[in-house]
Amino acid sequence: MAAAAGDVCGSPAGAQPGAAAEARFISSAKGKGLFATRSIRKGETVFVERPVVASQFLWNALYNYRACDHCLRALETAEENAQRLLGKSSLVLPHPEQCSIRKDLHQQCPRCQVTYCSAECRQAALEQYHQVLCLGPSRDDPTHPLNKLQEAWRNMHYPPETSSIMLMARMVATVKQGQLELLRLLFTEALYDEHLSRWFTPEGFRSLFALVGTNGQGIGTSSLSQWVHACDALDLPMLQREELDAFIDQLYKDIEKESGEFLNCEGSGLYVLQSCCNHSCIPNAETSFPDNNFLLHLTALEDIEAGEEICISYLDCCQRERSRHSRNKILRENYLFTCSCPKCLAQADDPDATSDEEEEGEGETDDAELEDEMTDV
């Protein structure tokens, strides 16, 4: 069951009680890693973690992917979501009772009118960073410094997006509002420097930028995918089940034609425990956002023994099937390292070239993969 907004925003950043993993130092070259503290079975949730800070991507917000300004919970109903993605306002979804969006709980900042999914999120944002970042009546003023900053960022970073300058702005605002303790652990471990003045020097800003770029975790939320999962769980007669499945399959195909890959409310966040997860091309765990907000769930993809390192993949399923050379090219360009996981070591003698077959196969997605991608948030 999805966590209530108040449960999400009223708790401090970090993993919820009962996490089955801990961070450990590996080496000066590799840094830290995440290790199982007990045996974990396939399909088990390793931990659930709330980010230190999160922010929606700027282009995503500009194109009316409506999300809570704090926790990124999708604000549209499933039907509104599907109508926008299809460009078809007459679309009616069956089983509307399976939509989890509670518009009666939505609130706005009384000064700048940004929208939150609940009173708890509005209060949490106000206490952590929004006092500093609230634009008040200047929200639509293109000459306001924060609006100029966001416009400059959008002009430098076109979709598909991987981070947002506002993630760093919220980090700075959090400290300016006296919430230094929320960031102390993250910055001690990642930057080894707690002096805020360093953030604003060229070297410090590059370090801050690198931190966000290499440790930020993408977040995706979707009221439509929540509705689909709820419909999948319905106990229906066989004929009704077949009709509903056929409707959803066709809906996916139509949305893919109209909106392409840009389906979810998207942003990024910084997570203390998740950021310790190293990459593997054969991961034993994966992250997801089944609560339709910024709560990150780490789930085991296979049985993991106590003391074993828990690894996720920074590559999607299609990228993981490419050659070692191609995989490492992506990792070097985006994460600044070369992978030495068992799969890469086993393929060390493979040719260092991208095959013609791989290049020709890029962008090809079958219907089953498309459905998985659209609902796996």
mmCIF file of C-alpha atoms in Angstrom:
data_model
loop_
_atom_site.group_PDB
_atom_site.id
_atom_site.type_symbol
_atom_site.label_atom_id
_atom_site.label_comp_id
_atom_site.label_asym_id
_atom_site.label_seq_id
_atom_site.Cartn_x
_atom_site.Cartn_y
_atom_site.Cartn_z
ATOM 1 C CA MET A 1 0.000 0.000 0.000
ATOM 2 C CA ALA A 2 1.301 3.452 -0.851
ATOM 3 C CA ALA A 3 2.532 5.541 2.047
ATOM 4 C CA ALA A 4 0.427 8.509 3.017
ATOM 5 C CA ALA A 5 1.916 11.894 2.247
ATOM 6 C CA GLY A 6 2.153 12.739 5.932
ATOM 7 C CA ASP A 7 4.077 9.543 6.624
ATOM 8 C CA VAL A 8 6.580 10.468 3.900
ATOM 9 C CA CYS A 9 7.234 14.089 4.759
ATOM 10 C CA GLY A 10 7.121 13.929 8.523
ATOM 11 C CA SER A 11 10.143 11.651 8.808
ATOM 12 C CA PRO A 12 13.830 12.600 8.486
ATOM 13 C CA ALA A 13 15.912 11.819 5.422
ATOM 14 C CA GLY A 14 17.453 8.378 5.245
ATOM 15 C CA ALA A 15 16.327 4.760 5.293
ATOM 16 C CA GLN A 16 13.299 3.731 7.294
ATOM 17 C CA PRO A 17 13.820 1.357 10.273
ATOM 18 C CA GLY A 18 14.584 -2.248 9.393
ATOM 19 C CA ALA A 19 17.070 -1.714 6.568
ATOM 20 C CA ALA A 20 18.891 -4.959 5.757
ATOM 21 C CA ALA A 21 22.042 -3.233 4.513
ATOM 22 C CA GLU A 22 24.843 -0.956 5.646
ATOM 23 C CA ALA A 23 27.571 1.103 3.984
ATOM 24 C CA ARG A 24 31.145 -0.161 4.319
ATOM 25 C CA PHE A 25 34.501 1.155 3.101
ATOM 26 C CA ILE A 26 35.955 -1.015 0.325
ATOM 27 C CA SER A 27 39.120 0.737 -0.866
ATOM 28 C CA SER A 28 40.509 4.161 -1.648
ATOM 29 C CA ALA A 29 39.983 3.448 -5.355
ATOM 30 C CA LYS A 30 36.399 2.207 -5.089
ATOM 31 C CA GLY A 31 35.266 4.078 -1.995
ATOM 32 C CA LYS A 32 32.231 2.727 -0.198
ATOM 33 C CA GLY A 33 29.767 -0.003 -1.039
ATOM 34 C CA LEU A 34 26.487 -1.304 0.320
ATOM 35 C CA PHE A 35 26.489 -4.725 1.995
ATOM 36 C CA ALA A 36 23.759 -7.029 3.261
ATOM 37 C CA THR A 37 23.609 -7.313 7.053
ATOM 38 C CA ARG A 38 21.556 -10.536 6.826
ATOM 39 C CA SER A 39 20.307 -12.962 4.206
ATOM 40 C CA ILE A 40 17.889 -11.310 1.783
ATOM 41 C CA ARG A 41 15.518 -13.265 -0.408
ATOM 42 C CA LYS A 42 14.715 -12.487 -4.053
ATOM 43 C CA GLY A 43 11.890 -9.966 -4.262
ATOM 44 C CA GLU A 44 12.418 -8.700 -0.704
ATOM 45 C CA THR A 45 12.617 -4.963 -0.009
ATOM 46 C CA VAL A 46 16.125 -4.230 1.240
ATOM 47 C CA PHE A 47 15.187 -0.752 2.459
ATOM 48 C CA VAL A 48 12.932 2.223 1.819
ATOM 49 C CA GLU A 49 14.666 5.614 1.852
ATOM 50 C CA ARG A 50 13.616 9.246 1.826
ATOM 51 C CA PRO A 51 15.995 11.657 0.035
ATOM 52 C CA VAL A 52 17.947 14.440 1.688
ATOM 53 C CA VAL A 53 16.657 16.688 -1.089
ATOM 54 C CA ALA A 54 14.804 16.193 -4.382
ATOM 55 C CA SER A 55 13.609 18.324 -7.280
ATOM 56 C CA GLN A 56 11.583 17.875 -10.456
ATOM 57 C CA PHE A 57 13.405 18.314 -13.752
ATOM 58 C CA LEU A 58 12.852 21.786 -15.210
ATOM 59 C CA TRP A 59 11.750 20.805 -18.715
ATOM 60 C CA ASN A 60 9.497 18.147 -17.237
ATOM 61 C CA ALA A 61 7.754 20.761 -15.081
ATOM 62 C CA LEU A 62 7.603 23.301 -17.921
ATOM 63 C CA TYR A 63 5.691 20.823 -20.111
ATOM 64 C CA ASN A 64 2.954 20.390 -17.488
ATOM 65 C CA TYR A 65 3.994 17.114 -15.944
ATOM 66 C CA ARG A 66 2.283 18.134 -12.712
ATOM 67 C CA ALA A 67 3.994 16.860 -9.575
ATOM 68 C CA CYS A 68 4.109 17.818 -5.907
ATOM 69 C CA ASP A 69 6.810 20.457 -5.553
ATOM 70 C CA HIS A 70 8.267 18.586 -2.584
ATOM 71 C CA CYS A 71 7.832 14.801 -2.896
ATOM 72 C CA LEU A 72 7.199 14.635 -6.697
ATOM 73 C CA ARG A 73 3.946 12.718 -6.241
ATOM 74 C CA ALA A 74 1.977 12.935 -9.510
ATOM 75 C CA LEU A 75 -0.919 15.391 -9.094
ATOM 76 C CA GLU A 76 -3.019 14.477 -12.128
ATOM 77 C CA THR A 77 -5.610 11.742 -11.897
ATOM 78 C CA ALA A 78 -4.816 8.662 -13.968
ATOM 79 C CA GLU A 79 -7.447 9.729 -16.499
ATOM 80 C CA GLU A 80 -6.045 13.281 -16.751
ATOM 81 C CA ASN A 81 -2.570 11.805 -17.119
ATOM 82 C CA ALA A 82 -3.635 9.539 -19.984
ATOM 83 C CA GLN A 83 -5.625 12.336 -21.666
ATOM 84 C CA ARG A 84 -2.601 14.659 -21.670
ATOM 85 C CA LEU A 85 -0.164 12.018 -22.908
ATOM 86 C CA LEU A 86 -2.572 11.062 -25.690
ATOM 87 C CA GLY A 87 -3.666 14.597 -26.503
ATOM 88 C CA LYS A 88 -7.225 13.280 -26.247
ATOM 89 C CA SER A 89 -9.460 14.999 -23.687
ATOM 90 C CA SER A 90 -12.394 12.660 -24.407
ATOM 91 C CA LEU A 91 -10.593 9.531 -23.164
ATOM 92 C CA VAL A 92 -12.374 7.741 -20.315
ATOM 93 C CA LEU A 93 -10.532 5.148 -18.229
ATOM 94 C CA PRO A 94 -12.435 2.167 -16.839
ATOM 95 C CA HIS A 95 -12.324 1.488 -13.101
ATOM 96 C CA PRO A 96 -11.717 5.122 -12.049
ATOM 97 C CA GLU A 97 -11.961 4.021 -8.416
ATOM 98 C CA GLN A 98 -8.507 2.465 -8.811
ATOM 99 C CA CYS A 99 -6.901 5.908 -9.140
ATOM 100 C CA SER A 100 -5.075 6.841 -5.923
ATOM 101 C CA ILE A 101 -4.847 10.620 -6.452
ATOM 102 C CA ARG A 102 -6.543 12.678 -3.703
ATOM 103 C CA LYS A 103 -7.101 16.145 -5.140
ATOM 104 C CA ASP A 104 -8.988 17.185 -2.010
ATOM 105 C CA LEU A 105 -5.668 17.041 -0.128
ATOM 106 C CA HIS A 106 -3.715 19.250 -2.564
ATOM 107 C CA GLN A 107 -2.472 22.605 -1.258
ATOM 108 C CA GLN A 108 -0.628 25.588 -2.677
ATOM 109 C CA CYS A 109 1.944 27.946 -1.250
ATOM 110 C CA PRO A 110 -0.123 31.088 -0.505
ATOM 111 C CA ARG A 111 2.671 33.335 -1.817
ATOM 112 C CA CYS A 112 3.999 31.698 -5.010
ATOM 113 C CA GLN A 113 1.190 29.203 -5.725
ATOM 114 C CA VAL A 114 3.393 26.132 -6.258
ATOM 115 C CA THR A 115 1.323 23.010 -5.572
ATOM 116 C CA TYR A 116 1.845 20.257 -3.020
ATOM 117 C CA CYS A 117 0.069 16.930 -2.659
ATOM 118 C CA SER A 118 -0.708 17.576 1.007
ATOM 119 C CA ALA A 119 -0.411 19.952 3.924
ATOM 120 C CA GLU A 120 2.447 17.805 5.229
ATOM 121 C CA CYS A 121 4.488 18.315 2.069
ATOM 122 C CA ARG A 122 3.829 22.055 2.058
ATOM 123 C CA GLN A 123 4.980 22.333 5.672
ATOM 124 C CA ALA A 124 8.022 20.102 5.137
ATOM 125 C CA ALA A 125 9.152 22.203 2.153
ATOM 126 C CA LEU A 126 8.605 25.422 4.089
ATOM 127 C CA GLU A 127 10.665 24.202 7.032
ATOM 128 C CA GLN A 128 13.503 22.799 4.916
ATOM 129 C CA TYR A 129 14.106 25.201 1.981
ATOM 130 C CA HIS A 130 11.044 27.006 0.616
ATOM 131 C CA GLN A 131 11.381 30.105 2.812
ATOM 132 C CA VAL A 132 14.546 30.932 0.879
ATOM 133 C CA LEU A 133 13.370 29.830 -2.574
ATOM 134 C CA CYS A 134 9.759 31.077 -2.565
ATOM 135 C CA LEU A 135 9.389 33.559 -5.446
ATOM 136 C CA GLY A 136 6.149 35.054 -4.151
ATOM 137 C CA PRO A 137 4.570 37.352 -6.769
ATOM 138 C CA SER A 138 7.770 37.095 -8.881
ATOM 139 C CA ARG A 139 7.097 33.479 -9.873
ATOM 140 C CA ASP A 140 6.370 34.476 -13.486
ATOM 141 C CA ASP A 141 8.896 37.340 -13.598
ATOM 142 C CA PRO A 142 11.609 36.349 -16.128
ATOM 143 C CA THR A 143 14.031 38.904 -14.621
ATOM 144 C CA HIS A 144 14.037 37.321 -11.154
ATOM 145 C CA PRO A 145 17.478 35.758 -10.491
ATOM 146 C CA LEU A 146 16.070 32.293 -9.764
ATOM 147 C CA ASN A 147 13.968 32.329 -12.931
ATOM 148 C CA LYS A 148 17.006 33.452 -14.936
ATOM 149 C CA LEU A 149 19.009 30.611 -13.382
ATOM 150 C CA GLN A 150 16.372 28.061 -14.357
ATOM 151 C CA GLU A 151 16.068 29.430 -17.886
ATOM 152 C CA ALA A 152 19.841 29.292 -18.342
ATOM 153 C CA TRP A 153 19.867 25.690 -17.134
ATOM 154 C CA ARG A 154 17.101 24.683 -19.553
ATOM 155 C CA ASN A 155 19.013 26.296 -22.425
ATOM 156 C CA MET A 156 22.081 24.217 -21.535
ATOM 157 C CA HIS A 157 20.369 20.914 -20.665
ATOM 158 C CA TYR A 158 17.721 19.703 -23.092
ATOM 159 C CA PRO A 159 15.699 16.502 -22.606
ATOM 160 C CA PRO A 160 16.285 13.751 -21.779
ATOM 161 C CA GLU A 161 17.207 15.303 -18.431
ATOM 162 C CA THR A 162 19.438 13.768 -15.773
ATOM 163 C CA SER A 163 19.596 16.486 -13.109
ATOM 164 C CA SER A 164 18.401 19.965 -12.173
ATOM 165 C CA ILE A 165 20.129 23.107 -10.962
ATOM 166 C CA MET A 166 17.281 23.408 -8.449
ATOM 167 C CA LEU A 167 18.540 20.309 -6.667
ATOM 168 C CA MET A 168 21.667 22.285 -5.773
ATOM 169 C CA ALA A 169 19.599 25.391 -5.022
ATOM 170 C CA ARG A 170 17.547 23.405 -2.520
ATOM 171 C CA MET A 171 20.708 22.077 -0.907
ATOM 172 C CA VAL A 172 21.978 25.633 -0.418
ATOM 173 C CA ALA A 173 18.572 26.836 0.797
ATOM 174 C CA THR A 174 18.386 23.960 3.279
ATOM 175 C CA VAL A 175 21.618 25.139 4.860
ATOM 176 C CA LYS A 176 20.587 28.808 4.780
ATOM 177 C CA GLN A 177 17.448 27.866 6.721
ATOM 178 C CA GLY A 178 19.550 26.210 9.413
ATOM 179 C CA GLN A 179 18.938 22.616 8.373
ATOM 180 C CA LEU A 180 22.641 21.804 8.158
ATOM 181 C CA GLU A 181 22.312 18.495 10.007
ATOM 182 C CA LEU A 182 20.228 17.073 7.148
ATOM 183 C CA LEU A 183 23.188 17.526 4.802
ATOM 184 C CA ARG A 184 26.093 17.012 7.189
ATOM 185 C CA LEU A 185 26.412 13.247 6.704
ATOM 186 C CA LEU A 186 26.041 13.390 2.930
ATOM 187 C CA PHE A 187 28.653 16.087 2.507
ATOM 188 C CA THR A 188 31.097 14.615 5.019
ATOM 189 C CA GLU A 189 31.072 11.344 3.081
ATOM 190 C CA ALA A 190 30.944 12.744 -0.440
ATOM 191 C CA LEU A 191 32.930 16.002 -0.404
ATOM 192 C CA TYR A 192 35.030 15.644 2.768
ATOM 193 C CA ASP A 193 34.464 19.333 3.459
ATOM 194 C CA GLU A 194 31.814 21.025 5.569
ATOM 195 C CA HIS A 195 32.774 24.657 4.857
ATOM 196 C CA LEU A 196 29.924 26.224 2.903
ATOM 197 C CA SER A 197 32.106 28.950 1.445
ATOM 198 C CA ARG A 198 33.787 26.314 -0.702
ATOM 199 C CA TRP A 199 30.508 25.707 -2.558
ATOM 200 C CA PHE A 200 30.746 29.130 -4.140
ATOM 201 C CA THR A 201 34.354 28.981 -5.378
ATOM 202 C CA PRO A 202 34.922 27.595 -8.899
ATOM 203 C CA GLU A 203 36.496 24.441 -7.458
ATOM 204 C CA GLY A 204 33.771 23.993 -4.866
ATOM 205 C CA PHE A 205 30.965 24.491 -7.337
ATOM 206 C CA ARG A 206 32.515 21.911 -9.664
ATOM 207 C CA SER A 207 32.681 19.484 -6.726
ATOM 208 C CA LEU A 208 29.041 20.179 -5.887
ATOM 209 C CA PHE A 209 28.049 19.756 -9.530
ATOM 210 C CA ALA A 210 29.978 16.472 -9.750
ATOM 211 C CA LEU A 211 28.304 15.234 -6.559
ATOM 212 C CA VAL A 212 24.843 15.808 -7.990
ATOM 213 C CA GLY A 213 25.776 14.449 -11.415
ATOM 214 C CA THR A 214 27.364 11.230 -10.209
ATOM 215 C CA ASN A 215 25.275 10.493 -7.097
ATOM 216 C CA GLY A 216 21.847 11.852 -7.998
ATOM 217 C CA GLN A 217 19.174 9.186 -8.382
ATOM 218 C CA GLY A 218 16.500 9.627 -11.019
ATOM 219 C CA ILE A 219 12.913 9.654 -9.724
ATOM 220 C CA GLY A 220 9.851 8.793 -11.773
ATOM 221 C CA THR A 221 6.200 9.008 -10.693
ATOM 222 C CA SER A 222 2.998 8.354 -12.606
ATOM 223 C CA SER A 223 -0.643 8.249 -11.578
ATOM 224 C CA LEU A 224 -1.376 6.232 -14.721
ATOM 225 C CA SER A 225 1.112 3.501 -13.811
ATOM 226 C CA GLN A 226 -0.376 3.396 -10.306
ATOM 227 C CA TRP A 227 -3.820 2.886 -11.851
ATOM 228 C CA VAL A 228 -2.467 0.112 -14.100
ATOM 229 C CA HIS A 229 -0.896 -1.733 -11.151
ATOM 230 C CA ALA A 230 -4.166 -1.439 -9.221
ATOM 231 C CA CYS A 231 -6.124 -2.757 -12.213
ATOM 232 C CA ASP A 232 -3.702 -5.671 -12.541
ATOM 233 C CA ALA A 233 -4.583 -6.669 -8.971
ATOM 234 C CA LEU A 234 -8.358 -6.700 -9.605
ATOM 235 C CA ASP A 235 -10.099 -10.060 -9.383
ATOM 236 C CA LEU A 236 -12.130 -10.032 -12.592
ATOM 237 C CA PRO A 237 -13.975 -12.660 -14.665
ATOM 238 C CA MET A 238 -11.814 -13.945 -17.509
ATOM 239 C CA LEU A 239 -13.614 -12.011 -20.256
ATOM 240 C CA GLN A 240 -13.440 -8.718 -18.343
ATOM 241 C CA ARG A 241 -9.770 -9.337 -17.587
ATOM 242 C CA GLU A 242 -8.996 -9.921 -21.264
ATOM 243 C CA GLU A 243 -10.888 -6.782 -22.279
ATOM 244 C CA LEU A 244 -9.110 -4.644 -19.669
ATOM 245 C CA ASP A 245 -5.686 -6.009 -20.604
ATOM 246 C CA ALA A 246 -6.365 -5.332 -24.284
ATOM 247 C CA PHE A 247 -7.472 -1.773 -23.468
ATOM 248 C CA ILE A 248 -4.287 -1.122 -21.469
ATOM 249 C CA ASP A 249 -2.052 -2.636 -24.162
ATOM 250 C CA GLN A 250 -3.597 -0.404 -26.821
ATOM 251 C CA LEU A 251 -3.402 2.609 -24.510
ATOM 252 C CA TYR A 252 0.359 2.074 -24.142
ATOM 253 C CA LYS A 253 0.834 1.836 -27.893
ATOM 254 C CA ASP A 254 -1.174 5.005 -28.531
ATOM 255 C CA ILE A 255 0.679 6.947 -25.831
ATOM 256 C CA GLU A 256 4.046 5.805 -27.179
ATOM 257 C CA LYS A 257 3.120 7.135 -30.619
ATOM 258 C CA GLU A 258 1.957 10.484 -29.214
ATOM 259 C CA SER A 259 4.445 11.189 -26.393
ATOM 260 C CA GLY A 260 7.395 8.881 -27.036
ATOM 261 C CA GLU A 261 9.566 8.145 -24.038
ATOM 262 C CA PHE A 262 8.501 11.135 -21.922
ATOM 263 C CA LEU A 263 5.796 9.490 -19.853
ATOM 264 C CA ASN A 264 6.417 10.218 -16.175
ATOM 265 C CA CYS A 265 6.832 13.106 -13.802
ATOM 266 C CA GLU A 266 10.622 13.025 -13.499
ATOM 267 C CA GLY A 267 13.229 14.490 -11.217
ATOM 268 C CA SER A 268 16.235 13.502 -9.152
ATOM 269 C CA GLY A 269 17.174 13.230 -5.512
ATOM 270 C CA LEU A 270 20.142 12.613 -3.253
ATOM 271 C CA TYR A 271 19.883 9.536 -1.042
ATOM 272 C CA VAL A 272 22.445 8.802 1.657
ATOM 273 C CA LEU A 273 22.224 4.999 1.684
ATOM 274 C CA GLN A 274 21.326 4.420 -1.967
ATOM 275 C CA SER A 275 24.258 6.595 -3.080
ATOM 276 C CA CYS A 276 26.558 3.931 -1.583
ATOM 277 C CA CYS A 277 25.287 1.319 -4.059
ATOM 278 C CA ASN A 278 27.948 0.531 -6.626
ATOM 279 C CA HIS A 279 27.178 -0.383 -10.226
ATOM 280 C CA SER A 280 27.215 -3.834 -11.767
ATOM 281 C CA CYS A 281 26.199 -4.910 -15.262
ATOM 282 C CA ILE A 282 24.622 -7.938 -13.547
ATOM 283 C CA PRO A 283 22.914 -6.223 -10.584
ATOM 284 C CA ASN A 284 21.411 -8.113 -7.661
ATOM 285 C CA ALA A 285 19.063 -5.247 -6.693
ATOM 286 C CA GLU A 286 17.062 -2.452 -8.330
ATOM 287 C CA THR A 287 15.453 0.827 -7.301
ATOM 288 C CA SER A 288 11.826 1.774 -7.880
ATOM 289 C CA PHE A 289 9.223 4.291 -6.698
ATOM 290 C CA PRO A 290 6.028 2.271 -6.148
ATOM 291 C CA ASP A 291 4.518 4.824 -3.731
ATOM 292 C CA ASN A 292 4.181 7.449 -6.506
ATOM 293 C CA ASN A 293 6.520 9.851 -4.683
ATOM 294 C CA PHE A 294 10.210 10.279 -3.843
ATOM 295 C CA LEU A 295 10.351 7.306 -1.468
ATOM 296 C CA LEU A 296 12.973 4.977 -2.961
ATOM 297 C CA HIS A 297 12.528 1.207 -2.610
ATOM 298 C CA LEU A 298 15.575 -1.031 -3.089
ATOM 299 C CA THR A 299 14.460 -4.561 -3.992
ATOM 300 C CA ALA A 300 16.531 -7.731 -4.328
ATOM 301 C CA LEU A 301 16.613 -9.236 -7.829
ATOM 302 C CA GLU A 302 18.067 -12.488 -6.494
ATOM 303 C CA ASP A 303 18.963 -14.076 -3.175
ATOM 304 C CA ILE A 304 21.702 -12.095 -1.406
ATOM 305 C CA GLU A 305 23.737 -13.581 1.425
ATOM 306 C CA ALA A 306 24.834 -11.746 4.559
ATOM 307 C CA GLY A 307 28.065 -9.835 3.865
ATOM 308 C CA GLU A 308 27.521 -9.824 0.086
ATOM 309 C CA GLU A 309 27.749 -6.485 -1.716
ATOM 310 C CA ILE A 310 24.454 -5.114 -3.007
ATOM 311 C CA CYS A 311 24.800 -3.612 -6.482
ATOM 312 C CA ILE A 312 22.384 -1.826 -8.773
ATOM 313 C CA SER A 313 22.855 -0.997 -12.436
ATOM 314 C CA TYR A 314 23.291 2.542 -13.705
ATOM 315 C CA LEU A 315 22.320 1.225 -17.159
ATOM 316 C CA ASP A 316 18.859 0.285 -18.379
ATOM 317 C CA CYS A 317 18.027 -3.251 -19.443
ATOM 318 C CA CYS A 318 18.765 -2.580 -23.129
ATOM 319 C CA GLN A 319 22.110 -0.918 -22.409
ATOM 320 C CA ARG A 320 23.155 -3.864 -20.214
ATOM 321 C CA GLU A 321 22.803 -6.206 -23.203
ATOM 322 C CA ARG A 322 25.270 -4.216 -25.294
ATOM 323 C CA SER A 323 28.976 -4.992 -25.617
ATOM 324 C CA ARG A 324 31.441 -4.319 -22.820
ATOM 325 C CA HIS A 325 32.944 -1.486 -24.883
ATOM 326 C CA SER A 326 29.552 0.176 -25.384
ATOM 327 C CA ARG A 327 28.541 -0.220 -21.731
ATOM 328 C CA ASN A 328 31.737 1.320 -20.468
ATOM 329 C CA LYS A 329 31.539 4.159 -22.966
ATOM 330 C CA ILE A 330 28.164 5.126 -21.442
ATOM 331 C CA LEU A 331 29.484 4.748 -17.892
ATOM 332 C CA ARG A 332 32.588 6.852 -18.537
ATOM 333 C CA GLU A 333 30.585 9.621 -20.194
ATOM 334 C CA ASN A 334 27.903 9.786 -17.509
ATOM 335 C CA TYR A 335 29.469 8.452 -14.295
ATOM 336 C CA LEU A 336 33.209 8.926 -14.826
ATOM 337 C CA PHE A 337 34.351 5.332 -14.214
ATOM 338 C CA THR A 338 35.110 2.077 -16.021
ATOM 339 C CA CYS A 339 33.228 -0.984 -14.799
ATOM 340 C CA SER A 340 35.082 -4.041 -13.485
ATOM 341 C CA CYS A 341 32.083 -6.182 -12.534
ATOM 342 C CA PRO A 342 32.251 -9.976 -13.199
ATOM 343 C CA LYS A 343 30.482 -9.580 -16.552
ATOM 344 C CA CYS A 344 32.932 -6.938 -17.748
ATOM 345 C CA LEU A 345 35.927 -8.931 -16.545
ATOM 346 C CA ALA A 346 34.640 -12.025 -18.346
ATOM 347 C CA GLN A 347 34.356 -9.980 -21.558
ATOM 348 C CA ALA A 348 37.718 -8.244 -21.171
ATOM 349 C CA ASP A 349 39.106 -9.889 -24.300
ATOM 350 C CA ASP A 350 36.147 -8.922 -26.492
ATOM 351 C CA PRO A 351 36.817 -6.425 -29.337
ATOM 352 C CA ASP A 352 36.777 -2.777 -28.233
ATOM 353 C CA ALA A 353 34.233 -1.704 -30.827
ATOM 354 C CA THR A 354 30.511 -1.124 -31.066
ATOM 355 C CA SER A 355 28.996 -3.591 -33.473
ATOM 356 C CA ASP A 356 26.824 -2.546 -36.412
ATOM 357 C CA GLU A 357 24.125 -4.829 -35.064
ATOM 358 C CA GLU A 358 24.019 -2.871 -31.780
ATOM 359 C CA GLU A 359 23.754 0.485 -33.531
ATOM 360 C CA GLU A 360 20.995 -0.788 -35.803
ATOM 361 C CA GLY A 361 19.132 -2.207 -32.806
ATOM 362 C CA GLU A 362 19.103 1.034 -30.812
ATOM 363 C CA GLY A 363 15.664 2.482 -30.324
ATOM 364 C CA GLU A 364 13.838 -0.782 -31.060
ATOM 365 C CA THR A 365 11.436 -1.665 -28.242
ATOM 366 C CA ASP A 366 8.903 -4.459 -28.367
ATOM 367 C CA ASP A 367 5.459 -4.181 -26.804
ATOM 368 C CA ALA A 368 6.343 -6.149 -23.668
ATOM 369 C CA GLU A 369 9.390 -3.968 -22.948
ATOM 370 C CA LEU A 370 7.317 -0.839 -23.588
ATOM 371 C CA GLU A 371 4.692 -1.857 -21.044
ATOM 372 C CA ASP A 372 7.361 -2.670 -18.445
ATOM 373 C CA GLU A 373 9.057 0.706 -18.939
ATOM 374 C CA MET A 374 5.789 2.618 -18.664
ATOM 375 C CA THR A 375 4.695 0.949 -15.423
ATOM 376 C CA ASP A 376 8.045 0.390 -13.699
ATOM 377 C CA VAL A 377 8.197 3.526 -11.523
#
